[in-house]
Amino acid sequence: MHRATLLVLVAALWPTVLPAASPGAVSGQAALALAGVVAPASHLLSMAEKEAVATLFAANSAIAHKKKIVVTADKIVCRVSNVDITARSCELTFGKTVKTINGRPANEMFATEAMAGVPSDAAAGSIFESLSKLSCTLDPQAIKDKAGAGAECTYEAAK
């Protein structure tokens, strides 16, 4: 009887003990930073939206852009090496378009993902941070109020 109960309990809890692609959410300064490092690589944003995000990320909330800005990416995979310490790169996927960044921009992306709570993984001399389904919404009017609101991002851990 106890064995059957234990098996039922293990079966019920099994999904909670397996590592899964869990959703993440971040707001405030970390969300603005995440949108700020992704926006320049996105071909989905207009030049005016990219400039507005860059201005907000550069600590200037006095912008003419009034509409909310949505920064999205289908997938972001960043890799740094702990063997070849010069190696750092990220692949950003926007629909069918993949953009690769290296060096300092990749380091900024990697560090910002870590700050936003994206989990890291390691394999054979490399450390990875990956996310999918990124969606950041910036509200310039709320950011202008300087009350900590106006930037929110959601994402899933990449599979």
CSV table of C-alpha atoms in Angstrom, one decimal:
chain,number,residue,atom,x,y,z
A,1,MET,CA,0.0,0.0,0.0
A,2,HIS,CA,2.8,2.5,0.9
A,3,ARG,CA,4.6,1.7,-2.4
A,4,ALA,CA,1.5,2.5,-4.4
A,5,THR,CA,1.0,5.8,-2.5
A,6,LEU,CA,4.7,6.7,-3.1
A,7,LEU,CA,4.4,6.1,-6.8
A,8,VAL,CA,1.3,8.2,-7.1
A,9,LEU,CA,3.0,11.0,-5.1
A,10,VAL,CA,6.1,10.8,-7.3
A,11,ALA,CA,4.0,10.8,-10.5
A,12,ALA,CA,2.0,13.9,-9.3
A,13,LEU,CA,5.2,15.8,-8.3
A,14,TRP,CA,7.4,14.8,-11.2
A,15,PRO,CA,6.6,17.8,-13.4
A,16,THR,CA,7.7,20.1,-10.6
A,17,VAL,CA,11.1,18.5,-10.1
A,18,LEU,CA,12.1,18.5,-13.8
A,19,PRO,CA,13.8,21.6,-15.1
A,20,ALA,CA,11.3,23.2,-17.4
A,21,ALA,CA,11.0,26.2,-19.7
A,22,SER,CA,9.4,28.5,-17.2
A,23,PRO,CA,8.2,32.0,-17.9
A,24,GLY,CA,9.9,35.0,-16.6
A,25,ALA,CA,8.8,38.5,-16.0
A,26,VAL,CA,10.8,41.6,-15.1
A,27,SER,CA,9.8,45.3,-14.7
A,28,GLY,CA,11.3,48.6,-14.0
A,29,GLN,CA,15.0,49.3,-14.6
A,30,ALA,CA,15.8,45.7,-15.6
A,31,ALA,CA,13.0,45.7,-18.2
A,32,LEU,CA,14.1,49.0,-19.6
A,33,ALA,CA,17.7,47.7,-19.8
A,34,LEU,CA,16.6,44.5,-21.6
A,35,ALA,CA,14.5,46.4,-24.1
A,36,GLY,CA,17.4,48.9,-24.5
A,37,VAL,CA,20.0,46.2,-25.5
A,38,VAL,CA,17.6,44.3,-27.8
A,39,ALA,CA,16.0,47.3,-29.7
A,40,PRO,CA,19.1,48.2,-31.7
A,41,ALA,CA,19.2,44.8,-33.3
A,42,SER,CA,15.5,44.6,-34.1
A,43,HIS,CA,14.4,45.2,-37.7
A,44,LEU,CA,10.8,45.2,-36.4
A,45,LEU,CA,11.0,48.6,-34.8
A,46,SER,CA,10.9,51.9,-36.7
A,47,MET,CA,13.9,54.3,-36.5
A,48,ALA,CA,11.8,56.6,-34.3
A,49,GLU,CA,11.0,53.8,-31.9
A,50,LYS,CA,14.7,52.7,-31.8
A,51,GLU,CA,15.7,56.3,-31.1
A,52,ALA,CA,13.0,56.6,-28.3
A,53,VAL,CA,14.2,53.4,-26.6
A,54,ALA,CA,17.9,54.6,-26.9
A,55,THR,CA,17.0,58.0,-25.4
A,56,LEU,CA,15.1,56.4,-22.5
A,57,PHE,CA,17.9,53.9,-21.9
A,58,ALA,CA,20.4,56.8,-21.9
A,59,ALA,CA,18.6,58.3,-18.8
A,60,ASN,CA,16.6,60.9,-20.7
A,61,SER,CA,12.8,60.5,-20.2
A,62,ALA,CA,12.0,63.8,-21.8
A,63,ILE,CA,11.1,62.4,-25.3
A,64,ALA,CA,8.5,63.4,-27.8
A,65,HIS,CA,7.4,59.8,-28.5
A,66,LYS,CA,4.1,59.3,-26.7
A,67,LYS,CA,2.9,55.8,-27.8
A,68,LYS,CA,3.9,52.6,-26.1
A,69,ILE,CA,6.8,50.8,-27.7
A,70,VAL,CA,6.9,47.0,-27.9
A,71,VAL,CA,10.3,45.3,-28.3
A,72,THR,CA,10.1,41.7,-29.2
A,73,ALA,CA,12.4,38.8,-30.1
A,74,ASP,CA,11.6,35.2,-30.8
A,75,LYS,CA,14.8,33.9,-29.3
A,76,ILE,CA,18.1,35.2,-27.9
A,77,VAL,CA,21.0,32.8,-27.2
A,78,CYS,CA,24.2,34.3,-25.7
A,79,ARG,CA,27.4,32.4,-25.2
A,80,VAL,CA,30.6,33.3,-23.5
A,81,SER,CA,33.6,31.0,-23.1
A,82,ASN,CA,35.5,30.4,-19.9
A,83,VAL,CA,38.3,28.8,-22.0
A,84,ASP,CA,38.7,31.3,-24.8
A,85,ILE,CA,38.0,34.3,-22.7
A,86,THR,CA,37.8,36.6,-25.8
A,87,ALA,CA,34.7,34.6,-27.1
A,88,ARG,CA,31.4,36.2,-26.6
A,89,SER,CA,28.4,36.2,-29.0
A,90,CYS,CA,24.7,36.3,-29.1
A,91,GLU,CA,22.2,35.3,-31.8
A,92,LEU,CA,19.0,37.2,-31.8
A,93,THR,CA,16.1,35.8,-33.8
A,94,PHE,CA,13.3,38.0,-35.1
A,95,GLY,CA,10.9,35.9,-37.2
A,96,LYS,CA,13.1,34.4,-39.9
A,97,THR,CA,15.9,37.0,-39.4
A,98,VAL,CA,18.8,36.0,-37.2
A,99,LYS,CA,21.3,38.7,-36.2
A,100,THR,CA,24.6,37.8,-34.6
A,101,ILE,CA,26.4,40.2,-32.3
A,102,ASN,CA,29.9,39.8,-30.8
A,103,GLY,CA,32.2,41.6,-28.4
A,104,ARG,CA,31.0,44.4,-26.2
A,105,PRO,CA,27.3,44.4,-27.5
A,106,ALA,CA,27.2,40.6,-26.8
A,107,ASN,CA,28.7,41.1,-23.4
A,108,GLU,CA,26.0,43.8,-22.6
A,109,MET,CA,23.3,41.5,-23.8
A,110,PHE,CA,24.6,38.6,-21.7
A,111,ALA,CA,25.0,40.8,-18.6
A,112,THR,CA,21.5,42.3,-19.0
A,113,GLU,CA,19.9,38.9,-19.4
A,114,ALA,CA,21.6,37.8,-16.2
A,115,MET,CA,20.3,41.0,-14.4
A,116,ALA,CA,16.8,40.3,-15.7
A,117,GLY,CA,16.9,36.8,-14.2
A,118,VAL,CA,17.4,34.7,-17.3
A,119,PRO,CA,18.9,31.4,-16.1
A,120,SER,CA,22.4,30.4,-17.3
A,121,ASP,CA,23.6,26.9,-18.4
A,122,ALA,CA,27.0,25.6,-19.0
A,123,ALA,CA,28.6,23.1,-21.4
A,124,ALA,CA,32.2,22.2,-22.3
A,125,GLY,CA,33.9,25.6,-21.7
A,126,SER,CA,30.9,27.7,-22.5
A,127,ILE,CA,28.2,29.5,-20.5
A,128,PHE,CA,24.9,30.1,-22.2
A,129,GLU,CA,21.9,32.4,-21.4
A,130,SER,CA,18.9,31.8,-23.6
A,131,LEU,CA,15.4,33.1,-23.7
A,132,SER,CA,12.4,32.9,-26.1
A,133,LYS,CA,9.2,34.8,-26.7
A,134,LEU,CA,10.6,38.1,-25.4
A,135,SER,CA,8.1,40.9,-25.2
A,136,CYS,CA,8.9,44.2,-23.6
A,137,THR,CA,6.5,47.1,-23.4
A,138,LEU,CA,7.7,50.6,-22.7
A,139,ASP,CA,5.3,53.4,-21.8
A,140,PRO,CA,7.2,56.7,-22.3
A,141,GLN,CA,4.5,58.6,-20.4
A,142,ALA,CA,4.8,56.4,-17.3
A,143,ILE,CA,8.6,56.4,-17.5
A,144,LYS,CA,8.5,60.2,-17.6
A,145,ASP,CA,6.8,60.2,-14.2
A,146,LYS,CA,10.0,58.7,-12.7
A,147,ALA,CA,8.0,56.5,-10.3
A,148,GLY,CA,9.6,53.2,-11.3
A,149,ALA,CA,6.9,52.2,-13.7
A,150,GLY,CA,6.5,52.0,-17.5
A,151,ALA,CA,8.7,49.1,-18.4
A,152,GLU,CA,7.7,45.5,-18.4
A,153,CYS,CA,9.1,42.4,-20.1
A,154,THR,CA,8.0,38.8,-20.3
A,155,TYR,CA,9.9,35.9,-21.7
A,156,GLU,CA,10.3,32.1,-21.5
A,157,ALA,CA,13.5,30.1,-20.9
A,158,ALA,CA,14.6,28.9,-24.3
A,159,LYS,CA,14.3,25.2,-25.0
